Amino acid sequence: MFSVKHVKPLTLLATAMLLLAACASPKKANIDYDKNVNFSQYQTFAFYQAPVAAEPEQNAAEAATPSYDPLTDQYFKAAITREMTALGYRFDEQAPQLLVNYSTNVENREDVRSSPFRVNAGYGLFGRNSALSLGFPIFGGVETTRYKVGSVLIDVIDASANRLIWQGMVEGKLTSKALQQPEQAINDAVAVIYQSYPTRLSSKAE
C-alpha cells in the first residue's frame, strides 16, 4: 500500500512550489497512515534525501541544480520542523528514526456549466379574455471556467525499515493574492496537514 517515491530535485520544482504557495487557505487534509505503528516510539527525524545516481552521466537539469536551497524549500522545511518539534520530535540529521519528505504538484482543471433560461407559457381564462402560458427551461450557452489546483504531499518514513508510515495531502485553488505571502501560505498548508498526526491524538489518551 505504502511505498517510498523518489522525487525530482526540489530546485526543479521551484516554479510549482511558488504556484502552490498561492493556494487559498486549505481547510482539511487527506490523511492515511499505518494503524499498526506506534508513533510514540520515535524520537528523532530528518529530511529525506533521494539517493545519488550511480551513473556518472546525470541529467543536464540535475547537473545544473544550484547547491543552495531555494526560499520555498526553506519555507517548507521550517514549517515541517516546527510541526514535528511541536509533536515532541527532535531534529537529528546524523541518526534520524524518521525521514520526512514533501512534494508539490500543480494541475489544470476546468468546470463546465450550462446556463439555462426560461420560456413561460400557459393557459387561463380571465372573464372574456384568455391567455396561453407554459413554463419550461431551455438550456442556452455553456460556460467553461479554467483554473489551477496546487497540492502539497508530506510523507513520514521509518528510516530503519525504509517504509512509508504516514502520509498527508492538502490541495486548493491557486490565487494570485497569496503569491505576495508564500511563506504564510506554506505555513498554513503544512499546519493543516499535521492537525491529525497520530501522536497528537495518542498523547491525549495517555
PDB file of N, CA and C in Angstrom, residues 53-144:
ATOM      1  N   ALA A  53      22.444   9.112  -7.978  1.00  0.00           N
ATOM      2  CA  ALA A  53      22.547   8.129  -9.053  1.00  0.00           C
ATOM      3  C   ALA A  53      23.974   7.619  -9.184  1.00  0.00           C
ATOM      4  N   ALA A  54      24.085   6.301  -9.404  1.00  0.00           N
ATOM      5  CA  ALA A  54      25.409   5.698  -9.518  1.00  0.00           C
ATOM      6  C   ALA A  54      26.063   6.021 -10.855  1.00  0.00           C
ATOM      7  N   GLU A  55      25.252   6.288 -11.863  1.00  0.00           N
ATOM      8  CA  GLU A  55      25.800   6.567 -13.187  1.00  0.00           C
ATOM      9  C   GLU A  55      26.535   7.905 -13.186  1.00  0.00           C
ATOM     10  N   PRO A  56      27.700   7.969 -13.839  1.00  0.00           N
ATOM     11  CA  PRO A  56      28.445   9.234 -13.886  1.00  0.00           C
ATOM     12  C   PRO A  56      27.733  10.298 -14.694  1.00  0.00           C
ATOM     13  N   GLU A  57      26.950   9.874 -15.706  1.00  0.00           N
ATOM     14  CA  GLU A  57      26.243  10.824 -16.540  1.00  0.00           C
ATOM     15  C   GLU A  57      24.909  11.153 -15.893  1.00  0.00           C
ATOM     16  N   GLN A  58      24.670  12.415 -15.606  1.00  0.00           N
ATOM     17  CA  GLN A  58      23.435  12.856 -14.981  1.00  0.00           C
ATOM     18  C   GLN A  58      22.639  13.706 -15.949  1.00  0.00           C
ATOM     19  N   ASN A  59      21.386  13.812 -15.630  1.00  0.00           N
ATOM     20  CA  ASN A  59      20.524  14.675 -16.420  1.00  0.00           C
ATOM     21  C   ASN A  59      21.055  16.097 -16.379  1.00  0.00           C
ATOM     22  N   ALA A  60      20.999  16.800 -17.510  1.00  0.00           N
ATOM     23  CA  ALA A  60      21.549  18.157 -17.576  1.00  0.00           C
ATOM     24  C   ALA A  60      20.897  19.081 -16.567  1.00  0.00           C
ATOM     25  N   ALA A  61      19.595  18.906 -16.372  1.00  0.00           N
ATOM     26  CA  ALA A  61      18.889  19.761 -15.416  1.00  0.00           C
ATOM     27  C   ALA A  61      19.366  19.498 -13.997  1.00  0.00           C
ATOM     28  N   GLU A  62      19.634  18.221 -13.645  1.00  0.00           N
ATOM     29  CA  GLU A  62      20.116  17.891 -12.315  1.00  0.00           C
ATOM     30  C   GLU A  62      21.530  18.412 -12.117  1.00  0.00           C
ATOM     31  N   ALA A  63      22.339  18.340 -13.164  1.00  0.00           N
ATOM     32  CA  ALA A  63      23.712  18.817 -13.058  1.00  0.00           C
ATOM     33  C   ALA A  63      23.762  20.319 -12.840  1.00  0.00           C
ATOM     34  N   ALA A  64      22.743  21.022 -13.358  1.00  0.00           N
ATOM     35  CA  ALA A  64      22.723  22.474 -13.232  1.00  0.00           C
ATOM     36  C   ALA A  64      22.061  22.937 -11.941  1.00  0.00           C
ATOM     37  N   THR A  65      21.624  21.987 -11.086  1.00  0.00           N
ATOM     38  CA  THR A  65      20.958  22.348  -9.839  1.00  0.00           C
ATOM     39  C   THR A  65      21.906  23.108  -8.922  1.00  0.00           C
ATOM     40  N   PRO A  66      21.517  24.268  -8.432  1.00  0.00           N
ATOM     41  CA  PRO A  66      22.396  25.033  -7.545  1.00  0.00           C
ATOM     42  C   PRO A  66      22.566  24.333  -6.212  1.00  0.00           C
ATOM     43  N   SER A  67      23.654  24.628  -5.492  1.00  0.00           N
ATOM     44  CA  SER A  67      23.957  23.972  -4.230  1.00  0.00           C
ATOM     45  C   SER A  67      23.168  24.553  -3.072  1.00  0.00           C
ATOM     46  N   TYR A  68      22.564  25.717  -3.256  1.00  0.00           N
ATOM     47  CA  TYR A  68      21.794  26.334  -2.183  1.00  0.00           C
ATOM     48  C   TYR A  68      20.318  25.942  -2.278  1.00  0.00           C
ATOM     49  N   ASP A  69      19.614  26.064  -1.162  1.00  0.00           N
ATOM     50  CA  ASP A  69      18.193  25.757  -1.123  1.00  0.00           C
ATOM     51  C   ASP A  69      17.390  26.981  -1.543  1.00  0.00           C
ATOM     52  N   PRO A  70      16.421  26.813  -2.441  1.00  0.00           N
ATOM     53  CA  PRO A  70      15.561  27.952  -2.797  1.00  0.00           C
ATOM     54  C   PRO A  70      14.716  28.355  -1.594  1.00  0.00           C
ATOM     55  N   LEU A  71      14.189  29.548  -1.621  1.00  0.00           N
ATOM     56  CA  LEU A  71      13.417  30.049  -0.488  1.00  0.00           C
ATOM     57  C   LEU A  71      12.214  29.173  -0.186  1.00  0.00           C
ATOM     58  N   THR A  72      11.541  28.682  -1.227  1.00  0.00           N
ATOM     59  CA  THR A  72      10.370  27.845  -0.986  1.00  0.00           C
ATOM     60  C   THR A  72      10.753  26.564  -0.249  1.00  0.00           C
ATOM     61  N   ASP A  73      11.907  26.009  -0.569  1.00  0.00           N
ATOM     62  CA  ASP A  73      12.390  24.821   0.130  1.00  0.00           C
ATOM     63  C   ASP A  73      12.634  25.148   1.600  1.00  0.00           C
ATOM     64  N   GLN A  74      13.223  26.294   1.859  1.00  0.00           N
ATOM     65  CA  GLN A  74      13.466  26.716   3.237  1.00  0.00           C
ATOM     66  C   GLN A  74      12.147  26.904   3.988  1.00  0.00           C
ATOM     67  N   TYR A  75      11.145  27.471   3.319  1.00  0.00           N
ATOM     68  CA  TYR A  75       9.848  27.686   3.958  1.00  0.00           C
ATOM     69  C   TYR A  75       9.204  26.353   4.350  1.00  0.00           C
ATOM     70  N   PHE A  76       9.242  25.389   3.428  1.00  0.00           N
ATOM     71  CA  PHE A  76       8.653  24.088   3.715  1.00  0.00           C
ATOM     72  C   PHE A  76       9.379  23.385   4.857  1.00  0.00           C
ATOM     73  N   LYS A  77      10.693  23.394   4.825  1.00  0.00           N
ATOM     74  CA  LYS A  77      11.458  22.708   5.865  1.00  0.00           C
ATOM     75  C   LYS A  77      11.256  23.365   7.230  1.00  0.00           C
ATOM     76  N   ALA A  78      11.174  24.684   7.245  1.00  0.00           N
ATOM     77  CA  ALA A  78      10.955  25.389   8.512  1.00  0.00           C
ATOM     78  C   ALA A  78       9.578  25.059   9.068  1.00  0.00           C
ATOM     79  N   ALA A  79       8.559  25.020   8.195  1.00  0.00           N
ATOM     80  CA  ALA A  79       7.199  24.726   8.640  1.00  0.00           C
ATOM     81  C   ALA A  79       7.089  23.289   9.149  1.00  0.00           C
ATOM     82  N   ILE A  80       7.698  22.346   8.436  1.00  0.00           N
ATOM     83  CA  ILE A  80       7.652  20.943   8.845  1.00  0.00           C
ATOM     84  C   ILE A  80       8.418  20.739  10.146  1.00  0.00           C
ATOM     85  N   THR A  81       9.578  21.370  10.273  1.00  0.00           N
ATOM     86  CA  THR A  81      10.361  21.269  11.505  1.00  0.00           C
ATOM     87  C   THR A  81       9.576  21.799  12.691  1.00  0.00           C
ATOM     88  N   ARG A  82       8.888  22.893  12.498  1.00  0.00           N
ATOM     89  CA  ARG A  82       8.085  23.480  13.572  1.00  0.00           C
ATOM     90  C   ARG A  82       6.982  22.513  14.021  1.00  0.00           C
ATOM     91  N   GLU A  83       6.305  21.877  13.065  1.00  0.00           N
ATOM     92  CA  GLU A  83       5.233  20.952  13.407  1.00  0.00           C
ATOM     93  C   GLU A  83       5.769  19.684  14.070  1.00  0.00           C
ATOM     94  N   MET A  84       6.850  19.130  13.545  1.00  0.00           N
ATOM     95  CA  MET A  84       7.431  17.918  14.126  1.00  0.00           C
ATOM     96  C   MET A  84       7.956  18.182  15.534  1.00  0.00           C
ATOM     97  N   THR A  85       8.558  19.335  15.737  1.00  0.00           N
ATOM     98  CA  THR A  85       9.066  19.701  17.062  1.00  0.00           C
ATOM     99  C   THR A  85       7.925  19.869  18.053  1.00  0.00           C
ATOM    100  N   ALA A  86       6.826  20.456  17.605  1.00  0.00           N
ATOM    101  CA  ALA A  86       5.665  20.637  18.468  1.00  0.00           C
ATOM    102  C   ALA A  86       5.083  19.289  18.892  1.00  0.00           C
ATOM    103  N   LEU A  87       5.269  18.267  18.065  1.00  0.00           N
ATOM    104  CA  LEU A  87       4.785  16.928  18.394  1.00  0.00           C
ATOM    105  C   LEU A  87       5.727  16.199  19.351  1.00  0.00           C
ATOM    106  N   GLY A  88       6.890  16.782  19.628  1.00  0.00           N
ATOM    107  CA  GLY A  88       7.830  16.175  20.558  1.00  0.00           C
ATOM    108  C   GLY A  88       9.035  15.524  19.908  1.00  0.00           C
ATOM    109  N   TYR A  89       9.150  15.601  18.578  1.00  0.00           N
ATOM    110  CA  TYR A  89      10.294  15.012  17.885  1.00  0.00           C
ATOM    111  C   TYR A  89      11.479  15.982  17.896  1.00  0.00           C
ATOM    112  N   ARG A  90      12.657  15.412  17.785  1.00  0.00           N
ATOM    113  CA  ARG A  90      13.885  16.213  17.793  1.00  0.00           C
ATOM    114  C   ARG A  90      14.615  16.018  16.462  1.00  0.00           C
ATOM    115  N   PHE A  91      15.047  17.128  15.870  1.00  0.00           N
ATOM    116  CA  PHE A  91      15.769  17.036  14.597  1.00  0.00           C
ATOM    117  C   PHE A  91      17.161  16.466  14.839  1.00  0.00           C
ATOM    118  N   ASP A  92      17.502  15.401  14.115  1.00  0.00           N
ATOM    119  CA  ASP A  92      18.807  14.744  14.235  1.00  0.00           C
ATOM    120  C   ASP A  92      19.217  14.234  12.864  1.00  0.00           C
ATOM    121  N   GLU A  93      20.073  14.979  12.211  1.00  0.00           N
ATOM    122  CA  GLU A  93      20.469  14.628  10.846  1.00  0.00           C
ATOM    123  C   GLU A  93      21.406  13.432  10.808  1.00  0.00           C
ATOM    124  N   GLN A  94      22.070  13.122  11.926  1.00  0.00           N
ATOM    125  CA  GLN A  94      23.043  12.038  11.966  1.00  0.00           C
ATOM    126  C   GLN A  94      22.377  10.671  12.176  1.00  0.00           C
ATOM    127  N   ALA A  95      21.394  10.603  13.058  1.00  0.00           N
ATOM    128  CA  ALA A  95      20.755   9.315  13.352  1.00  0.00           C
ATOM    129  C   ALA A  95      19.245   9.481  13.470  1.00  0.00           C
ATOM    130  N   PRO A  96      18.575   9.841  12.391  1.00  0.00           N
ATOM    131  CA  PRO A  96      17.113  10.042  12.457  1.00  0.00           C
ATOM    132  C   PRO A  96      16.361   8.714  12.447  1.00  0.00           C
ATOM    133  N   GLN A  97      15.335   8.629  13.257  1.00  0.00           N
ATOM    134  CA  GLN A  97      14.461   7.461  13.230  1.00  0.00           C
ATOM    135  C   GLN A  97      13.356   7.624  12.194  1.00  0.00           C
ATOM    136  N   LEU A  98      13.023   8.864  11.896  1.00  0.00           N
ATOM    137  CA  LEU A  98      12.024   9.171  10.879  1.00  0.00           C
ATOM    138  C   LEU A  98      12.635  10.072   9.814  1.00  0.00           C
ATOM    139  N   LEU A  99      12.195   9.877   8.578  1.00  0.00           N
ATOM    140  CA  LEU A  99      12.591  10.750   7.480  1.00  0.00           C
ATOM    141  C   LEU A  99      11.328  11.398   6.919  1.00  0.00           C
ATOM    142  N   VAL A 100      11.376  12.701   6.744  1.00  0.00           N
ATOM    143  CA  VAL A 100      10.215  13.437   6.236  1.00  0.00           C
ATOM    144  C   VAL A 100      10.509  13.928   4.830  1.00  0.00           C
ATOM    145  N   ASN A 101       9.585  13.677   3.936  1.00  0.00           N
ATOM    146  CA  ASN A 101       9.734  14.124   2.557  1.00  0.00           C
ATOM    147  C   ASN A 101       8.471  14.871   2.149  1.00  0.00           C
ATOM    148  N   TYR A 102       8.621  15.840   1.295  1.00  0.00           N
ATOM    149  CA  TYR A 102       7.446  16.558   0.786  1.00  0.00           C
ATOM    150  C   TYR A 102       7.587  16.758  -0.705  1.00  0.00           C
ATOM    151  N   SER A 103       6.464  16.885  -1.375  1.00  0.00           N
ATOM    152  CA  SER A 103       6.461  17.159  -2.808  1.00  0.00           C
ATOM    153  C   SER A 103       5.250  18.018  -3.122  1.00  0.00           C
ATOM    154  N   THR A 104       5.269  18.651  -4.283  1.00  0.00           N
ATOM    155  CA  THR A 104       4.172  19.514  -4.703  1.00  0.00           C
ATOM    156  C   THR A 104       3.755  19.187  -6.128  1.00  0.00           C
ATOM    157  N   ASN A 105       2.557  19.582  -6.450  1.00  0.00           N
ATOM    158  CA  ASN A 105       2.057  19.355  -7.804  1.00  0.00           C
ATOM    159  C   ASN A 105       1.073  20.454  -8.166  1.00  0.00           C
ATOM    160  N   VAL A 106       1.074  20.851  -9.417  1.00  0.00           N
ATOM    161  CA  VAL A 106       0.121  21.835  -9.930  1.00  0.00           C
ATOM    162  C   VAL A 106      -0.507  21.262 -11.193  1.00  0.00           C
ATOM    163  N   GLU A 107      -1.837  21.277 -11.254  1.00  0.00           N
ATOM    164  CA  GLU A 107      -2.520  20.764 -12.439  1.00  0.00           C
ATOM    165  C   GLU A 107      -3.631  21.706 -12.868  1.00  0.00           C
ATOM    166  N   ASN A 108      -3.959  21.639 -14.149  1.00  0.00           N
ATOM    167  CA  ASN A 108      -5.028  22.461 -14.714  1.00  0.00           C
ATOM    168  C   ASN A 108      -6.362  21.710 -14.625  1.00  0.00           C
ATOM    169  N   ARG A 109      -7.401  22.417 -14.217  1.00  0.00           N
ATOM    170  CA  ARG A 109      -8.737  21.835 -14.167  1.00  0.00           C
ATOM    171  C   ARG A 109      -9.727  22.798 -14.798  1.00  0.00           C
ATOM    172  N   GLU A 110     -10.908  22.281 -15.104  1.00  0.00           N
ATOM    173  CA  GLU A 110     -11.937  23.146 -15.661  1.00  0.00           C
ATOM    174  C   GLU A 110     -13.322  22.677 -15.232  1.00  0.00           C
ATOM    175  N   ASP A 111     -14.217  23.626 -15.047  1.00  0.00           N
ATOM    176  CA  ASP A 111     -15.618  23.358 -14.736  1.00  0.00           C
ATOM    177  C   ASP A 111     -16.461  23.795 -15.926  1.00  0.00           C
ATOM    178  N   VAL A 112     -17.361  22.928 -16.357  1.00  0.00           N
ATOM    179  CA  VAL A 112     -18.245  23.231 -17.482  1.00  0.00           C
ATOM    180  C   VAL A 112     -19.677  23.277 -16.957  1.00  0.00           C
ATOM    181  N   ARG A 113     -20.330  24.412 -17.158  1.00  0.00           N
ATOM    182  CA  ARG A 113     -21.696  24.591 -16.682  1.00  0.00           C
ATOM    183  C   ARG A 113     -22.584  25.093 -17.810  1.00  0.00           C
ATOM    184  N   SER A 114     -23.804  24.562 -17.834  1.00  0.00           N
ATOM    185  CA  SER A 114     -24.796  25.042 -18.798  1.00  0.00           C
ATOM    186  C   SER A 114     -25.611  26.150 -18.152  1.00  0.00           C
ATOM    187  N   SER A 115     -25.867  27.232 -18.895  1.00  0.00           N
ATOM    188  CA  SER A 115     -26.623  28.373 -18.377  1.00  0.00           C
ATOM    189  C   SER A 115     -28.057  28.303 -18.899  1.00  0.00           C
ATOM    190  N   PRO A 116     -29.038  27.974 -18.039  1.00  0.00           N
ATOM    191  CA  PRO A 116     -30.430  27.860 -18.511  1.00  0.00           C
ATOM    192  C   PRO A 116     -31.129  29.212 -18.559  1.00  0.00           C
ATOM    193  N   PHE A 117     -32.077  29.350 -19.457  1.00  0.00           N
ATOM    194  CA  PHE A 117     -33.008  30.469 -19.411  1.00  0.00           C
ATOM    195  C   PHE A 117     -34.406  29.901 -19.614  1.00  0.00           C
ATOM    196  N   ARG A 118     -35.395  30.586 -19.144  1.00  0.00           N
ATOM    197  CA  ARG A 118     -36.747  30.035 -19.068  1.00  0.00           C
ATOM    198  C   ARG A 118     -37.702  30.756 -20.024  1.00  0.00           C
ATOM    199  N   VAL A 119     -38.539  29.949 -20.691  1.00  0.00           N
ATOM    200  CA  VAL A 119     -39.623  30.472 -21.521  1.00  0.00           C
ATOM    201  C   VAL A 119     -40.941  30.110 -20.838  1.00  0.00           C
ATOM    202  N   ASN A 120     -41.767  31.078 -20.521  1.00  0.00           N
ATOM    203  CA  ASN A 120     -43.029  30.847 -19.822  1.00  0.00           C
ATOM    204  C   ASN A 120     -44.210  30.876 -20.790  1.00  0.00           C
ATOM    205  N   ALA A 121     -45.083  29.907 -20.627  1.00  0.00           N
ATOM    206  CA  ALA A 121     -46.330  29.871 -21.409  1.00  0.00           C
ATOM    207  C   ALA A 121     -47.383  29.163 -20.573  1.00  0.00           C
ATOM    208  N   GLY A 122     -48.637  29.447 -20.803  1.00  0.00           N
ATOM    209  CA  GLY A 122     -49.694  28.820 -20.017  1.00  0.00           C
ATOM    210  C   GLY A 122     -51.054  29.188 -20.574  1.00  0.00           C
ATOM    211  N   TYR A 123     -52.104  28.606 -19.986  1.00  0.00           N
ATOM    212  CA  TYR A 123     -53.448  28.877 -20.485  1.00  0.00           C
ATOM    213  C   TYR A 123     -54.362  29.206 -19.311  1.00  0.00           C
ATOM    214  N   GLY A 124     -55.134  30.248 -19.428  1.00  0.00           N
ATOM    215  CA  GLY A 124     -56.054  30.614 -18.361  1.00  0.00           C
ATOM    216  C   GLY A 124     -57.196  31.438 -18.904  1.00  0.00           C
ATOM    217  N   LEU A 125     -58.323  31.436 -18.192  1.00  0.00           N
ATOM    218  CA  LEU A 125     -59.497  32.215 -18.581  1.00  0.00           C
ATOM    219  C   LEU A 125     -59.710  33.340 -17.585  1.00  0.00           C
ATOM    220  N   PHE A 126     -59.802  34.534 -18.063  1.00  0.00           N
ATOM    221  CA  PHE A 126     -59.990  35.697 -17.198  1.00  0.00           C
ATOM    222  C   PHE A 126     -61.142  36.528 -17.791  1.00  0.00           C
ATOM    223  N   GLY A 127     -62.359  36.256 -17.327  1.00  0.00           N
ATOM    224  CA  GLY A 127     -63.519  36.965 -17.880  1.00  0.00           C
ATOM    225  C   GLY A 127     -63.690  36.627 -19.345  1.00  0.00           C
ATOM    226  N   ARG A 128     -63.686  37.643 -20.154  1.00  0.00           N
ATOM    227  CA  ARG A 128     -63.836  37.428 -21.590  1.00  0.00           C
ATOM    228  C   ARG A 128     -62.513  37.131 -22.286  1.00  0.00           C
ATOM    229  N   ASN A 129     -61.392  37.330 -21.552  1.00  0.00           N
ATOM    230  CA  ASN A 129     -60.074  37.150 -22.171  1.00  0.00           C
ATOM    231  C   ASN A 129     -59.476  35.805 -21.786  1.00  0.00           C
ATOM    232  N   SER A 130     -58.685  35.294 -22.628  1.00  0.00           N
ATOM    233  CA  SER A 130     -57.955  34.058 -22.343  1.00  0.00           C
ATOM    234  C   SER A 130     -56.495  34.273 -22.701  1.00  0.00           C
ATOM    235  N   ALA A 131     -55.628  33.524 -22.021  1.00  0.00           N
ATOM    236  CA  ALA A 131     -54.195  33.662 -22.277  1.00  0.00           C
ATOM    237  C   ALA A 131     -53.528  32.301 -22.204  1.00  0.00           C
ATOM    238  N   LEU A 132     -52.500  32.106 -22.996  1.00  0.00           N
ATOM    239  CA  LEU A 132     -51.731  30.869 -23.016  1.00  0.00           C
ATOM    240  C   LEU A 132     -50.399  31.094 -22.333  1.00  0.00           C
ATOM    241  N   SER A 133     -50.061  30.238 -21.356  1.00  0.00           N
ATOM    242  CA  SER A 133     -48.810  30.405 -20.615  1.00  0.00           C
ATOM    243  C   SER A 133     -48.249  29.041 -20.237  1.00  0.00           C
ATOM    244  N   LEU A 134     -47.080  28.697 -20.763  1.00  0.00           N
ATOM    245  CA  LEU A 134     -46.387  27.454 -20.433  1.00  0.00           C
ATOM    246  C   LEU A 134     -45.037  27.806 -19.818  1.00  0.00           C
ATOM    247  N   GLY A 135     -44.533  26.951 -18.921  1.00  0.00           N
ATOM    248  CA  GLY A 135     -43.238  27.222 -18.297  1.00  0.00           C
ATOM    249  C   GLY A 135     -42.305  26.025 -18.404  1.00  0.00           C
ATOM    250  N   PHE A 136     -41.149  26.183 -18.992  1.00  0.00           N
ATOM    251  CA  PHE A 136     -40.151  25.103 -19.068  1.00  0.00           C
ATOM    252  C   PHE A 136     -38.789  25.750 -19.348  1.00  0.00           C
ATOM    253  N   PRO A 137     -37.686  25.117 -18.824  1.00  0.00           N
ATOM    254  CA  PRO A 137     -36.345  25.676 -19.039  1.00  0.00           C
ATOM    255  C   PRO A 137     -35.757  25.263 -20.379  1.00  0.00           C
ATOM    256  N   ILE A 138     -35.060  26.149 -20.984  1.00  0.00           N
ATOM    257  CA  ILE A 138     -34.283  25.848 -22.192  1.00  0.00           C
ATOM    258  C   ILE A 138     -32.836  26.190 -21.891  1.00  0.00           C
ATOM    259  N   PHE A 139     -31.941  25.219 -22.080  1.00  0.00           N
ATOM    260  CA  PHE A 139     -30.542  25.448 -21.769  1.00  0.00           C
ATOM    261  C   PHE A 139     -29.852  26.180 -22.916  1.00  0.00           C
ATOM    262  N   GLY A 140     -29.222  27.264 -22.521  1.00  0.00           N
ATOM    263  CA  GLY A 140     -28.596  28.110 -23.526  1.00  0.00           C
ATOM    264  C   GLY A 140     -27.114  27.840 -23.652  1.00  0.00           C
ATOM    265  N   GLY A 141     -26.273  28.875 -23.376  1.00  0.00           N
ATOM    266  CA  GLY A 141     -24.840  28.755 -23.586  1.00  0.00           C
ATOM    267  C   GLY A 141     -24.152  27.893 -22.540  1.00  0.00           C
ATOM    268  N   VAL A 142     -22.957  27.472 -22.848  1.00  0.00           N
ATOM    269  CA  VAL A 142     -22.120  26.672 -21.959  1.00  0.00           C
ATOM    270  C   VAL A 142     -20.975  27.537 -21.445  1.00  0.00           C
ATOM    271  N   GLU A 143     -20.815  27.569 -20.135  1.00  0.00           N
ATOM    272  CA  GLU A 143     -19.767  28.385 -19.514  1.00  0.00           C
ATOM    273  C   GLU A 143     -18.643  27.482 -19.004  1.00  0.00           C
ATOM    274  N   THR A 144     -17.421  27.734 -19.422  1.00  0.00           N
ATOM    275  CA  THR A 144     -16.261  26.941 -19.017  1.00  0.00           C
ATOM    276  C   THR A 144     -15.320  27.798 -18.182  1.00  0.00           C
TER     277      THR A 144
END
